[in-house]
Structures are given as structure tokens and as C-alpha cells.
mmCIF file of C-alpha atoms in Angstrom:
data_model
loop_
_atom_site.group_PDB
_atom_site.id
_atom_site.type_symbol
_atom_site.label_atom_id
_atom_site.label_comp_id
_atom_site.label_asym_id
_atom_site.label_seq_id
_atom_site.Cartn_x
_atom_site.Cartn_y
_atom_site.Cartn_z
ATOM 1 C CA UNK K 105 -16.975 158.631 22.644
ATOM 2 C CA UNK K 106 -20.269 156.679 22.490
ATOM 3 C CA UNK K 107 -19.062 152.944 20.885
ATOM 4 C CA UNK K 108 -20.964 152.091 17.549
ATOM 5 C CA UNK K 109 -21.691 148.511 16.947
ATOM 6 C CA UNK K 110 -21.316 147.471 13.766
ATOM 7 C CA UNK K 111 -22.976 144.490 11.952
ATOM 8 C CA UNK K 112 -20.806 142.400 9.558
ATOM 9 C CA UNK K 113 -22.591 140.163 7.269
ATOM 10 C CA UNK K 114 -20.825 136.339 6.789
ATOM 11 C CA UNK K 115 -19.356 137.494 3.367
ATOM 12 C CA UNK K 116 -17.695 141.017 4.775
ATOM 13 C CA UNK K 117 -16.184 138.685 7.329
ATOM 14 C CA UNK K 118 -15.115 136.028 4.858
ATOM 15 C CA UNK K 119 -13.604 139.083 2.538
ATOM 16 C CA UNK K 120 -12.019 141.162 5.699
ATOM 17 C CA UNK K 121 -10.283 137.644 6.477
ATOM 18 C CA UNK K 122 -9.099 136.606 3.351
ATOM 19 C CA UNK K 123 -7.620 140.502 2.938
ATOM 20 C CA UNK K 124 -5.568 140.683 6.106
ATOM 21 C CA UNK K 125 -4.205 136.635 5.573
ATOM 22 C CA UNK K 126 -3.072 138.427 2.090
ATOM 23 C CA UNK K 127 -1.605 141.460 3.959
ATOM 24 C CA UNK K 128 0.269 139.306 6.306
ATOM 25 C CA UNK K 129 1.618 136.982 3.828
ATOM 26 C CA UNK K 130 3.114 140.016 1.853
ATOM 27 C CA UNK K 131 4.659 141.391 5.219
ATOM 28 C CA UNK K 132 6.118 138.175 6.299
ATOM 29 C CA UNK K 133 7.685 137.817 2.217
ATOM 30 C CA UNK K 134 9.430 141.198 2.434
ATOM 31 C CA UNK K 135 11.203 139.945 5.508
ATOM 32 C CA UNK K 136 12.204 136.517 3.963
ATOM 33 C CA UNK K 137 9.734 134.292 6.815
ATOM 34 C CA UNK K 138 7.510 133.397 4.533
ATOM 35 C CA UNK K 139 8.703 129.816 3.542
ATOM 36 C CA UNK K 140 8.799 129.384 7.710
ATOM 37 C CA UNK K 141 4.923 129.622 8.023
ATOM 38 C CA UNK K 142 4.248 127.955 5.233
ATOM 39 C CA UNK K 143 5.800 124.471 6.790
ATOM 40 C CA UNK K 144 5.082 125.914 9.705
ATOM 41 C CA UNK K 145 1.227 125.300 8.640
ATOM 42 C CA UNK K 146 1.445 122.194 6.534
ATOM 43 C CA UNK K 147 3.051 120.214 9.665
ATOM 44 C CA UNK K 148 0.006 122.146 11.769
ATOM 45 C CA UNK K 149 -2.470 120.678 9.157
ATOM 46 C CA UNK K 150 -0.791 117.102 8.726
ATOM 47 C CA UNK K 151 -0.916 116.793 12.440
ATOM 48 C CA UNK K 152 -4.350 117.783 13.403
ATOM 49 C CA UNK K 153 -5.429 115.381 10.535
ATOM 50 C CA UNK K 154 -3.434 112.550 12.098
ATOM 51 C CA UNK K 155 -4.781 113.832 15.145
ATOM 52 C CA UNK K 156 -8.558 113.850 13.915
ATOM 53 C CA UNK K 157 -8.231 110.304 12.217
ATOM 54 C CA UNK K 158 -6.971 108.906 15.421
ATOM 55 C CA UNK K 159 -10.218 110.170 17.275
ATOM 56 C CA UNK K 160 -12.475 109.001 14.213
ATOM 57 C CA UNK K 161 -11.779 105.490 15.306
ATOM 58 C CA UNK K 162 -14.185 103.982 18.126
ATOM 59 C CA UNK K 163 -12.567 102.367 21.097
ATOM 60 C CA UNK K 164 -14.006 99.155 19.436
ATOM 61 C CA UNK K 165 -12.841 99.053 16.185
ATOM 62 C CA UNK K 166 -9.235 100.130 17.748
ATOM 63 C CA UNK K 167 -9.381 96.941 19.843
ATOM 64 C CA UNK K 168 -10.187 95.093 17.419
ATOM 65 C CA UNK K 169 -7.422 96.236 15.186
ATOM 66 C CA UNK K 170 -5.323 95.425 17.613
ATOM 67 C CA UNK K 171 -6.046 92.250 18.088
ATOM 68 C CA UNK K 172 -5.715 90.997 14.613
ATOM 69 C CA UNK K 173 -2.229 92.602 14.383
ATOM 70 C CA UNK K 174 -1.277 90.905 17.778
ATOM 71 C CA UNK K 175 -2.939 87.530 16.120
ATOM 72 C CA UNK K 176 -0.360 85.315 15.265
ATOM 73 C CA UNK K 177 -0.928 83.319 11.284
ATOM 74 C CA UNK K 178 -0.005 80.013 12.575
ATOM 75 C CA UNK K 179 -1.431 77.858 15.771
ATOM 76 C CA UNK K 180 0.769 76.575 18.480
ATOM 77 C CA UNK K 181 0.428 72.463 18.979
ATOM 78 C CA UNK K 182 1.085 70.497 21.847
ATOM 79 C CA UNK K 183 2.718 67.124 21.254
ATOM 80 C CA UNK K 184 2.913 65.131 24.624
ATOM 81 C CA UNK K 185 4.375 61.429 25.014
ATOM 82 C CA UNK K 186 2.027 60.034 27.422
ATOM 83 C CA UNK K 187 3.402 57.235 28.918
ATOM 84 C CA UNK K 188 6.695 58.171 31.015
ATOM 85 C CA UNK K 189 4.171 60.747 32.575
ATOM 86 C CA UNK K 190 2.103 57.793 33.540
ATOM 87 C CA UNK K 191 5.280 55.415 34.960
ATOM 88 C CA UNK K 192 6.460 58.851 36.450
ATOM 89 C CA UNK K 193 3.412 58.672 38.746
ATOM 90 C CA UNK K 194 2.974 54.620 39.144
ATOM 91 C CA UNK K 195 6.276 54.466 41.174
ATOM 92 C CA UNK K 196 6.305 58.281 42.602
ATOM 93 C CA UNK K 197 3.111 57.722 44.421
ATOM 94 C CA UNK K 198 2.272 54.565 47.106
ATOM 95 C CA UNK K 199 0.242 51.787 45.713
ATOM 96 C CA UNK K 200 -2.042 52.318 48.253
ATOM 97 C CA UNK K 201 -4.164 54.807 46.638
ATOM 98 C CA UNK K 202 -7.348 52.965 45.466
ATOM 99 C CA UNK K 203 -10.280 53.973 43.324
ATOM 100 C CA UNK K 204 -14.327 53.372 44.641
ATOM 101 C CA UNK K 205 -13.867 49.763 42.980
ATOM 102 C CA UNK K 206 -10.190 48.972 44.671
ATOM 103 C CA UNK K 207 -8.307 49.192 41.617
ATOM 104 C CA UNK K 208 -5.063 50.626 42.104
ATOM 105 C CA UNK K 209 -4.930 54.273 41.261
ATOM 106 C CA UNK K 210 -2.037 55.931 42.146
ATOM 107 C CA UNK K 211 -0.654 56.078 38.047
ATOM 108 C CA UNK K 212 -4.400 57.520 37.502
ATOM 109 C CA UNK K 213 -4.225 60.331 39.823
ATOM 110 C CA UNK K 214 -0.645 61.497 39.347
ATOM 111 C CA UNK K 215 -1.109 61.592 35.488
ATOM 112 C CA UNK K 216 -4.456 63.162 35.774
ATOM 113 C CA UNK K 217 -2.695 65.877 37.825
ATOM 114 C CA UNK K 218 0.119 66.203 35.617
ATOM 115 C CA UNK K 219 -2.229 66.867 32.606
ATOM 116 C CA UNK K 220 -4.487 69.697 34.282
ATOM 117 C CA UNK K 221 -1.172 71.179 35.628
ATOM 118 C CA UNK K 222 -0.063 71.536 31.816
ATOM 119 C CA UNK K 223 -3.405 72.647 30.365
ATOM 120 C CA UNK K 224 -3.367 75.711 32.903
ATOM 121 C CA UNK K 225 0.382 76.640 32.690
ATOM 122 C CA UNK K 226 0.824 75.923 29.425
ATOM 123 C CA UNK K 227 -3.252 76.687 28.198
ATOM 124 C CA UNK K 228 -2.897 75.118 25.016
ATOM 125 C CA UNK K 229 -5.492 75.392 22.437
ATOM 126 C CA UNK K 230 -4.230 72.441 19.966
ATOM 127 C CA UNK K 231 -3.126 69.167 21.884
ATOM 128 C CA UNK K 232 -2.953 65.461 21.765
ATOM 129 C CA UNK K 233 -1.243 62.904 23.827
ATOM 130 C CA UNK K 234 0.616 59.821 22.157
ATOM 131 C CA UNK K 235 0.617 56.210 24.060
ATOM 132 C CA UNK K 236 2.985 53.158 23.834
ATOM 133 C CA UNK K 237 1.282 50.749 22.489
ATOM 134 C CA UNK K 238 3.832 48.663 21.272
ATOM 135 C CA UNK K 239 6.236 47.261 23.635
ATOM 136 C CA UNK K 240 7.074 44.199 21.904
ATOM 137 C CA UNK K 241 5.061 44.143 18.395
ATOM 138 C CA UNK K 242 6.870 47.159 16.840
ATOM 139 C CA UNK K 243 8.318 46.954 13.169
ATOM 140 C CA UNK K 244 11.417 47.679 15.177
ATOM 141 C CA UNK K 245 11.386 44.029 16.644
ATOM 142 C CA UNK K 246 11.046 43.007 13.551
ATOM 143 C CA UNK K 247 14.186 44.379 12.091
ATOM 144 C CA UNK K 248 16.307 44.030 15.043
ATOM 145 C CA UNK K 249 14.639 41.239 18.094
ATOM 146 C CA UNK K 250 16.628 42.438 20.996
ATOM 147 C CA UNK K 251 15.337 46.040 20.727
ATOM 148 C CA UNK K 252 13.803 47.167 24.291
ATOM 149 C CA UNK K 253 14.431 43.672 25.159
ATOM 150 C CA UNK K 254 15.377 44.881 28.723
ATOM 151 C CA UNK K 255 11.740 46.290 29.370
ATOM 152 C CA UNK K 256 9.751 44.624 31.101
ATOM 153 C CA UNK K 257 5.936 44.710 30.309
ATOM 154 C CA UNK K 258 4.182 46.943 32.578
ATOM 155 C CA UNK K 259 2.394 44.801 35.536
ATOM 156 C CA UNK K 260 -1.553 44.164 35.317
ATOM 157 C CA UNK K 261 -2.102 46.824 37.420
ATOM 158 C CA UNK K 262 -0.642 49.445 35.671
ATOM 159 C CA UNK K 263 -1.978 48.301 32.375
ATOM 160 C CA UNK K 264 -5.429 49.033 33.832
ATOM 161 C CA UNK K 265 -4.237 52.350 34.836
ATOM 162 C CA UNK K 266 -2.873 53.216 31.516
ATOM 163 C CA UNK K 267 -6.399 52.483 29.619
ATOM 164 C CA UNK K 268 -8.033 54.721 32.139
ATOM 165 C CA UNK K 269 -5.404 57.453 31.787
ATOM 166 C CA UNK K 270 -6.476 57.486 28.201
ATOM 167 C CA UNK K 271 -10.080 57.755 29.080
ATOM 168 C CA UNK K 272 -9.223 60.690 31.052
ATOM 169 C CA UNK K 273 -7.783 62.686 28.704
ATOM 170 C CA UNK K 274 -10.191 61.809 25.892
ATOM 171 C CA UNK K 275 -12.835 62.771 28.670
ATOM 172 C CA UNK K 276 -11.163 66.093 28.723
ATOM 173 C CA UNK K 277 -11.257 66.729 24.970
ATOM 174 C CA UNK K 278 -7.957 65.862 23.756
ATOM 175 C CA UNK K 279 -7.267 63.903 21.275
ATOM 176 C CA UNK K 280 -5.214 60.257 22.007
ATOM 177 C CA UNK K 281 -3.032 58.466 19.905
ATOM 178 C CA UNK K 282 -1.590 54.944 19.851
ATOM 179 C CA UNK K 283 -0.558 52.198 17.528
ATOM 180 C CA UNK K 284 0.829 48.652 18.289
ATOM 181 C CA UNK K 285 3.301 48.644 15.137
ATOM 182 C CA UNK K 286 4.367 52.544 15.809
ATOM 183 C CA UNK K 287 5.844 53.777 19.052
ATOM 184 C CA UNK K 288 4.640 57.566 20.288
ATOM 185 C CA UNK K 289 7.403 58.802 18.737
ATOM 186 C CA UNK K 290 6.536 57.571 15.513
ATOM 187 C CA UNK K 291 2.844 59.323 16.197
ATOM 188 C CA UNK K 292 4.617 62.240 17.171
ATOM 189 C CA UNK K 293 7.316 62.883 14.276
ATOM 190 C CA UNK K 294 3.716 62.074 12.255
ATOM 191 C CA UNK K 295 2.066 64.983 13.885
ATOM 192 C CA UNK K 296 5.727 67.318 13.904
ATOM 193 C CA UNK K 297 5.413 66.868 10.211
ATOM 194 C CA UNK K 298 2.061 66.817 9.054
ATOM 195 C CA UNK K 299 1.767 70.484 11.473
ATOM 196 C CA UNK K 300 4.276 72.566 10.340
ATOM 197 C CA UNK K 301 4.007 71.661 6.501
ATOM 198 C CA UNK K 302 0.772 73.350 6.687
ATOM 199 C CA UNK K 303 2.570 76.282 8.455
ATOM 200 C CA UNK K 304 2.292 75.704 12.472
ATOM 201 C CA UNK K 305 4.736 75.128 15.383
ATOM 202 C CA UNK K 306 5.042 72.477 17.348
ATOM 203 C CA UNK K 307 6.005 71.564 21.325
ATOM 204 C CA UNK K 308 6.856 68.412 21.758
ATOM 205 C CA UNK K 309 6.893 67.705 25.798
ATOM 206 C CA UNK K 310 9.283 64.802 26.240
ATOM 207 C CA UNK K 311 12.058 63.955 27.938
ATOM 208 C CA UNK K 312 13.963 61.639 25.881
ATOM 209 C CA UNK K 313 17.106 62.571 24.101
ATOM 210 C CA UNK K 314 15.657 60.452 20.942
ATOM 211 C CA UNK K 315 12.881 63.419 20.443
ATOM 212 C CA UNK K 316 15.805 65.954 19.729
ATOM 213 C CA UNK K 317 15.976 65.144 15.809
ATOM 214 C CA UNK K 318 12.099 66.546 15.412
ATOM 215 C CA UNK K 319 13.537 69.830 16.914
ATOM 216 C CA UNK K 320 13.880 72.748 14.304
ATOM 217 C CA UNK K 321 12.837 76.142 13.124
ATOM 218 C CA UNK K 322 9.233 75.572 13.648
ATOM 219 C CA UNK K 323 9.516 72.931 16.829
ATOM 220 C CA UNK K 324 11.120 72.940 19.967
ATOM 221 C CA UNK K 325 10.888 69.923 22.790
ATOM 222 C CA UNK K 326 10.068 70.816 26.617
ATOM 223 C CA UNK K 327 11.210 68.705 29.369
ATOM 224 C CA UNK K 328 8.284 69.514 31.680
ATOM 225 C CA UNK K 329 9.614 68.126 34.687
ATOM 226 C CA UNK K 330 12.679 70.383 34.448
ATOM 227 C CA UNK K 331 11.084 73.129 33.204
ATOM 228 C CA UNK K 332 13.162 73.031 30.153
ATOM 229 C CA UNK K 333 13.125 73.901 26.374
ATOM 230 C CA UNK K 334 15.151 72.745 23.636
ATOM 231 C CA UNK K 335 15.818 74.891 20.394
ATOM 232 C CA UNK K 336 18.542 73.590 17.860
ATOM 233 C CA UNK K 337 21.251 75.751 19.374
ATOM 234 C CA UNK K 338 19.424 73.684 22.958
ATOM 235 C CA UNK K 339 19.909 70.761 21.065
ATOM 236 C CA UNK K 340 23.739 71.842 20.313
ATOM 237 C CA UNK K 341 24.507 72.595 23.972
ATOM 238 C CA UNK K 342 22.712 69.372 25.443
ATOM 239 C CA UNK K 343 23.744 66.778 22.967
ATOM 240 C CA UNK K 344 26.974 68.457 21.227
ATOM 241 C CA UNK K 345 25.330 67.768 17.856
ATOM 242 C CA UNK K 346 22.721 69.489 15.374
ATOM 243 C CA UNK K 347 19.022 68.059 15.762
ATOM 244 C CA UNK K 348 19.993 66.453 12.014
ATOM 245 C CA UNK K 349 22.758 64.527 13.341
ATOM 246 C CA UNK K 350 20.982 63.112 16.318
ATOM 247 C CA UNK K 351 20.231 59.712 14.575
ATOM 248 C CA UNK K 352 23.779 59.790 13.251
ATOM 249 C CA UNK K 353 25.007 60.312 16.912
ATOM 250 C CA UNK K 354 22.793 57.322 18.292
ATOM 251 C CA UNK K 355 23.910 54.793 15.584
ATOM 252 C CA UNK K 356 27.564 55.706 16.519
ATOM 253 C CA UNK K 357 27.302 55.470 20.109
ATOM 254 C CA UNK K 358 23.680 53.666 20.875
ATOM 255 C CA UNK K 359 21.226 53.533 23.562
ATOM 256 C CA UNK K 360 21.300 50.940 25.848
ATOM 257 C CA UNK K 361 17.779 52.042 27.284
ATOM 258 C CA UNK K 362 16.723 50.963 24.173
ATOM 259 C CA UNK K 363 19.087 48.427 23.248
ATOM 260 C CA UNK K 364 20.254 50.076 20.491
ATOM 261 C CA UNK K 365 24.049 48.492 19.693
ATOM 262 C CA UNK K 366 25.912 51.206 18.191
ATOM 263 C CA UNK K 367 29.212 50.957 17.698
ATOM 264 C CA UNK K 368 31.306 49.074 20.235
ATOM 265 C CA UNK K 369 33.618 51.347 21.955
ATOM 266 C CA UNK K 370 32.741 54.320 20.830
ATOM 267 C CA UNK K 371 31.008 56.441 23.511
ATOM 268 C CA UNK K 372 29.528 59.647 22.913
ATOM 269 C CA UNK K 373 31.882 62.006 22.837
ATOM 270 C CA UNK K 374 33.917 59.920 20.418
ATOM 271 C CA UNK K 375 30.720 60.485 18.523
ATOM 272 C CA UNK K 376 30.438 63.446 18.608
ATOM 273 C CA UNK K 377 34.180 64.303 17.262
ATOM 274 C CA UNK K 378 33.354 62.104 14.453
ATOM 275 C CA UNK K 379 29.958 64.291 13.655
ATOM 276 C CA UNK K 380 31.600 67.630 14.634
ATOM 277 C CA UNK K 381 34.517 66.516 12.106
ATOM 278 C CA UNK K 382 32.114 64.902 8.894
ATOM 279 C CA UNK K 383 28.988 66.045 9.706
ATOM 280 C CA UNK K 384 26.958 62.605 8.922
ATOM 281 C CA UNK K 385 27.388 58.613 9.689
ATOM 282 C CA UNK K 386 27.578 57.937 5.769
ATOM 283 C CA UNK K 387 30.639 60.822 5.601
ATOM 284 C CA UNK K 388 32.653 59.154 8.339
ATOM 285 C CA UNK K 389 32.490 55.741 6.577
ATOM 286 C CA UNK K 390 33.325 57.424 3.538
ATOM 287 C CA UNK K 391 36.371 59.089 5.224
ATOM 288 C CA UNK K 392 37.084 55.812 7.085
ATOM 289 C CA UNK K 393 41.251 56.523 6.010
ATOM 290 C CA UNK K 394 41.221 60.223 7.533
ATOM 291 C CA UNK K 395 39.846 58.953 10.841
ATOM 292 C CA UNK K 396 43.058 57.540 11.899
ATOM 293 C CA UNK K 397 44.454 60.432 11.030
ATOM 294 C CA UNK K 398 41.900 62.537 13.757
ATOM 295 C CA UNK K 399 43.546 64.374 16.793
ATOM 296 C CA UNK K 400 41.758 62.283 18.937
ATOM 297 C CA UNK K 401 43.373 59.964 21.569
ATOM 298 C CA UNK K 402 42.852 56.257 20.019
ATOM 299 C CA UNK K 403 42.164 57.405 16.178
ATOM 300 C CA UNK K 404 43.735 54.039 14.978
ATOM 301 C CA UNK K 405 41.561 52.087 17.399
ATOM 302 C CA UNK K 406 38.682 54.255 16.494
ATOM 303 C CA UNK K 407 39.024 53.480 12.920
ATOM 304 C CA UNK K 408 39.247 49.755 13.429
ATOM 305 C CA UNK K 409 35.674 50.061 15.583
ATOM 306 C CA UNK K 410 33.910 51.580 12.771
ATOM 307 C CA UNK K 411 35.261 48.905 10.291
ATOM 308 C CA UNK K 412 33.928 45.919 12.483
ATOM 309 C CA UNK K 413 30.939 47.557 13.140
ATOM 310 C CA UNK K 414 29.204 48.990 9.986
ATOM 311 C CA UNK K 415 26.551 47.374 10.002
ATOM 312 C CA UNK K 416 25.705 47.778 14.009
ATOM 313 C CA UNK K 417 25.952 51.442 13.252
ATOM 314 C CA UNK K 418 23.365 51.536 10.057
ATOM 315 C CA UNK K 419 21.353 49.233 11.410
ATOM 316 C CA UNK K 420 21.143 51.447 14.814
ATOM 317 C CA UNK K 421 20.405 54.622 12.520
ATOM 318 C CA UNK K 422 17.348 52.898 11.412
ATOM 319 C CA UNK K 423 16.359 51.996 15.109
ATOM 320 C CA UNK K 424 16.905 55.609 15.823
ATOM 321 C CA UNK K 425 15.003 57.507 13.149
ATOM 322 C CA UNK K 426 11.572 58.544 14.010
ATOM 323 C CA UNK K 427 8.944 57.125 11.310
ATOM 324 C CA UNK K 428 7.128 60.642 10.044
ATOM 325 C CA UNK K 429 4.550 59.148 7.704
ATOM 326 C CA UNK K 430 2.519 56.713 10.389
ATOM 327 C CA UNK K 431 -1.541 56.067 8.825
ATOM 328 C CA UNK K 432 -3.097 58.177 11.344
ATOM 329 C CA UNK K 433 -6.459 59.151 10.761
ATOM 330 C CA UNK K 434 -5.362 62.788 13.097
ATOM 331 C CA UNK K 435 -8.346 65.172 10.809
ATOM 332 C CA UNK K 436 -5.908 67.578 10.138
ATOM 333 C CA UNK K 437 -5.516 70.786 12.324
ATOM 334 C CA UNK K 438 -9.145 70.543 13.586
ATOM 335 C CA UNK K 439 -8.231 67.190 15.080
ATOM 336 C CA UNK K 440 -5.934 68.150 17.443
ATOM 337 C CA UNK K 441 -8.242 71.334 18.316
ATOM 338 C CA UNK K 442 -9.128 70.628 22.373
ATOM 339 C CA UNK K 443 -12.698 70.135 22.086
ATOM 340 C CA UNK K 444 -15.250 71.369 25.307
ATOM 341 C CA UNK K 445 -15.795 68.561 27.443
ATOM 342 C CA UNK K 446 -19.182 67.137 28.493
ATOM 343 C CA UNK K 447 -19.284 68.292 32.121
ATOM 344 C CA UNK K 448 -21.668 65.192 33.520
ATOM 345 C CA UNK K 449 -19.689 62.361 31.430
ATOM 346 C CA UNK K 450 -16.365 64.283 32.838
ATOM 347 C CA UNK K 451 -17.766 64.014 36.552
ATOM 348 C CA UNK K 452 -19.097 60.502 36.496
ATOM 349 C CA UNK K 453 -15.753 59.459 35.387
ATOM 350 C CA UNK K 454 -13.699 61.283 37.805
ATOM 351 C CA UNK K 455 -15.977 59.891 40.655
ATOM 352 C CA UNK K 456 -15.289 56.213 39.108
ATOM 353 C CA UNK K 457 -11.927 56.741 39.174
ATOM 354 C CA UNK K 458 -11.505 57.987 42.268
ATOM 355 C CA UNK K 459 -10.708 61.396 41.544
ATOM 356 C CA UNK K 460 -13.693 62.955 42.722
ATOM 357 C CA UNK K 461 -11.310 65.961 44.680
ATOM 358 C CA UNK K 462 -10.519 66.930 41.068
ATOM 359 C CA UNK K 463 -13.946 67.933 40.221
ATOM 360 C CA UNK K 464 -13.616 71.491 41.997
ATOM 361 C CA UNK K 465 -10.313 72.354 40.086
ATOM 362 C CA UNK K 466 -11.315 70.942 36.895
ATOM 363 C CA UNK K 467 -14.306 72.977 36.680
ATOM 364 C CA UNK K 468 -12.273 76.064 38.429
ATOM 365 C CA UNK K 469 -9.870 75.668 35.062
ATOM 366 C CA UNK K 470 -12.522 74.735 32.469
ATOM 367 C CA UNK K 471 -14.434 77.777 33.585
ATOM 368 C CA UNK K 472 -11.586 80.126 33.910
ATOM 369 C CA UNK K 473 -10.527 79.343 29.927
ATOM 370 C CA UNK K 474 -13.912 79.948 28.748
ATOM 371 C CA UNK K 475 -14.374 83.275 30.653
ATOM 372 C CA UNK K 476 -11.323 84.255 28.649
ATOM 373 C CA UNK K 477 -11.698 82.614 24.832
#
């Protein structure tokens, strides 16, 4: 047979196609299958609309979706107290090393390396450093005389070094802090509060115990040197107490680092039975009568202690707490943004202080951040 071809217009083929999708629909119903396809279909059609509003979106706009979902709401700030940093380094490294001028440098260059080790670990985006200023003119020796009375004042030589230090880190866009009636950890609890009312978290890099009563939901202290972070249930495990009973736990048992009395005889973990049984230093002198009654080895004693000693043990709460509403003039957020550095100021200074064999890794790391903002 000789094959025919036959021409079919676009509305023959539109008709022929709706007529057998009719005749195969009525097939499939007689044998019950119909509800099958149906689903079968609208999963078919669901999908391949999924699938084509997946492939309308450009790489671009994907990426950039992503990154706004991955953004977090809040900003991450760096709270550092400066100056153990800065003794860490004045007795860790030999007075010999000198600057071009022959000052004594060695503070200057173990601090300087200390801060660009934490900016590239760490790569912190909001930062400031808080300095002692006020060794012997706080409001603390006002209240209480003998309070750090076993520091001595830092040596000429290290004062110098501690000015510079500053300079430094200023150099390197951060901002510096210092008062001579507020300690740093007065700036700091400042800073702790004034950041995470408006919403932000905090690191606070320190190593004394005294910075555990800033720790909470939104802030968490890092002892850099051993690499090790405190949250409250940190706080729990290190100190035996809540972050909220820290001052409570000082003013029971002091701080002879800073002179702090306390209560005579009563160590810490005397203290911390006391907190662990009434929660707070005004509950345990309100339950001065059940304290006696404690299953601890020398309640009666214990109770006799507290007696003698009230007003050792408020006035060391006081010494403890961490003022949170120091004057500083801080700018908000913005101010503790880490601003770009001028390169030439940055070099002349690191050649003037001697730490000219910075230059290479400070520009390695300042280069490196902005090849990835």
C-alpha cells in the first residue's frame, strides 16, 4: 500500500487531543483508576511548578537570599580588659627588648601580638579594649581605703608602655576606654549593658572570676589564654554559683587580690552552701537562726561569723558589684564598630615602637579581612 500523508491543521489536532484525553478518562472510570491519575497529575503539576520556580531564580538572587537568611539580627561585640594582657607580656618577655628610642618594649610587643592574634582568630567586627586607669583614685577607695592596697603601682617603665599600648590599638581602629574614678570593669559592665538592651551579644575576654556576674543569656566571658568560655551553666561549674550570685559569693568569702574582706572564716565553699541553700547574701542574714541549723560541719560557728561580720560582708558586695551606668561617651553601636586604619599613620607608629616586623602581618591580616567583607 502506497502511505498517504495527511495534513492536520492546529485545531484538528487540538480537537483529536482533547477527544482521546476524554476517551481515556471514561476507560480508566469504568475500571475505578480514575481518582489514581487524577493525583497522579496534580502531584506531576505541583512538582514541575516547584520545579520551574526553583529554576526562575538566578544564581544571584539565590545567593543573596541566602545570605540574608544566614544573617544574624543582632551584632557580636568584643569586650576586652586590656591591662592583665599588657602585665601578661611585661614580665613574660625579657626587659631587654628596646624600641628605636631605647624605651623598654617588651609589654609593647607582647600586647601588640596578643591583639592581632585575637582580631584574626576571633575576626571581630565590633570591639573595644578597656584600661585601668584607676589604681588608687577609684570611688572604691573612697568607700573602703585598703581596697587593692597590696598593688603596687606599675614601674615608670611600664607606665610608658601602657600609653603606647593604647596608641596601638587606637592606631588599629578600635575603640579605647579608661576612666580614673571607674575600673575596666566598670567600662565593661557599661558596655555589657548598654549592648544587649539594644538587642546584641556580648564577649567579654577576661580572666578574672569578678567578670562572671556580667555573664548571661546574651553574654558569655572567654579566658583567652586558656582557650575558654563561660556560659551561666560555665559559670555554675567554675564558681558553684549562678552569675547573679557572684557578688553575693565575693562579699561572703572576699578577694584578697583585691582586698576585699568578706567574711572572716568563711571560705568559699562555705559560701557557696550558704548561696546554694538561700539563694542571696540579704536571705542568709534574714535566715541567720536556720544557719545553725545547716548540715554543714561548723553551722554554729558559721552563724556566729556572719553575725560579727555584717557589715564586712555588705560592704564587700558593694566592692564587688560592677558599676553598669559609667558616663561614657561609647556613640552607641557605631562606636565600637572597628574602623579601617590609616595604613601610613599605622606604619610610622609601628616603626617608632619598634615593631617594624609587624608591618608584614598586619597588612597580611588587614588585607585578608577586606578581601572577604
Amino acid at each position: 500500500r502506497k502511505c498517504r500523508t495527511v495534513t492536520i491543521n492546529r485545531s484538528s489536532h487540538i480537537f483529536l487531543m482533547i477527544a482521546w484525553q476524554f476517551l481515556t478518562c471514561w476507560c480508566l472510570q469504568q475500571s475505578g483508576c480514575i481518582n489514581m491519575v487524577i493525583a497522579e497529575r496534580a502531584v506531576s503539576r505541583r512538582t514541575s511548578g516547584a520545579r520551574a520556580t526553583i529554576r526562575k531564580a538566578s544564581p544571584k538572587a539565590s545567593g543573596r537570599a541566602l545570605q540574608n537568611s544566614a544573617k544574624p539580627s543582632y551584632q557580636v561585640v568584643h569586650l576586652i580588659d586590656a591591662l592583665p594582657y599588657v602585665f601578661r607580656a611585661y614580665f613574660a618577655l625579657p626587659d631587654s627588648i628596646k624600641d628605636p628610642e631605647g624605651r623598654q618594649s617588651n609589654a609593647v610587643v607582647g600586647f601588640a601580638n596578643f591583639v592581632l592574634k585575637y582580631i584574626a582568630e576571633e575576626k571581630p567586627t565590633h570591639i573595644a579594649l578597656c584600661f585601668d586607669r584607676s589604681l588608687t583614685t577609684s570611688f572604691r577607695n573612697d568607700i573602703y581605703p585598703d581596697y587593692k592596697s597590696n598593688r603596687a603601682l606599675p614601674p615608670a617603665e611600664l607606665k610608658g608602655q601602657i600609653a603606647r599600648c593604647k596608641k596601638f590599638v587606637e592606631a588599629l581602629g578600635i575603640a579605647c576606654f579608661d576612666d580614673k574614678r571607674y575600673e575596666a570593669d566598670d567600662l565593661i559592665a557599661t558596655l555589657v549593658t548598654s549592648v544587649t538592651a539594644a538587642g546584641h551579644k556580648c564577649i567579654v575576654v577576661s580572666n578574672d572570676k569578678d567578670m562572671c556576674q556580667l555573664v548571661g543569656p546574651q553574654v558569655v566571658m572567654y579566658d583567652f589564654a586558656k582557650g575558654e568560655r563561660y556560659n551561666e551553666a560555665g559559670v555554675v561549674k567554675k564558681l558553684g554559683v549562678k552569675p547573679a550570685q557572684v557578688v553575693d559569693l565575693l562579699a561572703l568569702m572576699g578577694d584578697a587580690v583585691d582586698c576585699i574582706p568578706g567574711v572572716r572564716g568563711i571560705g568559699s565553699k562555705t559560701a557557696v552552701h550558704l548561696l546554694k541553700k538561700f539563694k542571696s547574701l540579704d536571705a542568709v542574714y534574714a535566715n541567720l537562726d536556720k544557719v545553725n541549723k545547716m548540715s554543714i560541719r561548723g553551722a554554729p560557728g558559721i552563724q556566729e561569723k556572719l553575725v560579727l561580720d555584717k557589715d564586712k560582708a555588705f560592704l564587700s558586695r558593694k566592692l564587688a558589684t560592677a558599676m553598669r551606668r559609667v558616663p561614657l561617651k561609647m556613640g552607641g553601636l557605631k562606636g565600637l564598630k572597628r574602623g579601617s586604619p590609616v595604613m601610613t599613620r599605622l606604619h610610622r607608629l609601628l616603626d617608632n615602637y619598634g615593631l617594624s616586623r609587624l608591618r608584614d602581618r598586619v597588612t597580611a591580616l588587614l588585607e585578608h579581612e577586606s578581601h572577604c567583607r
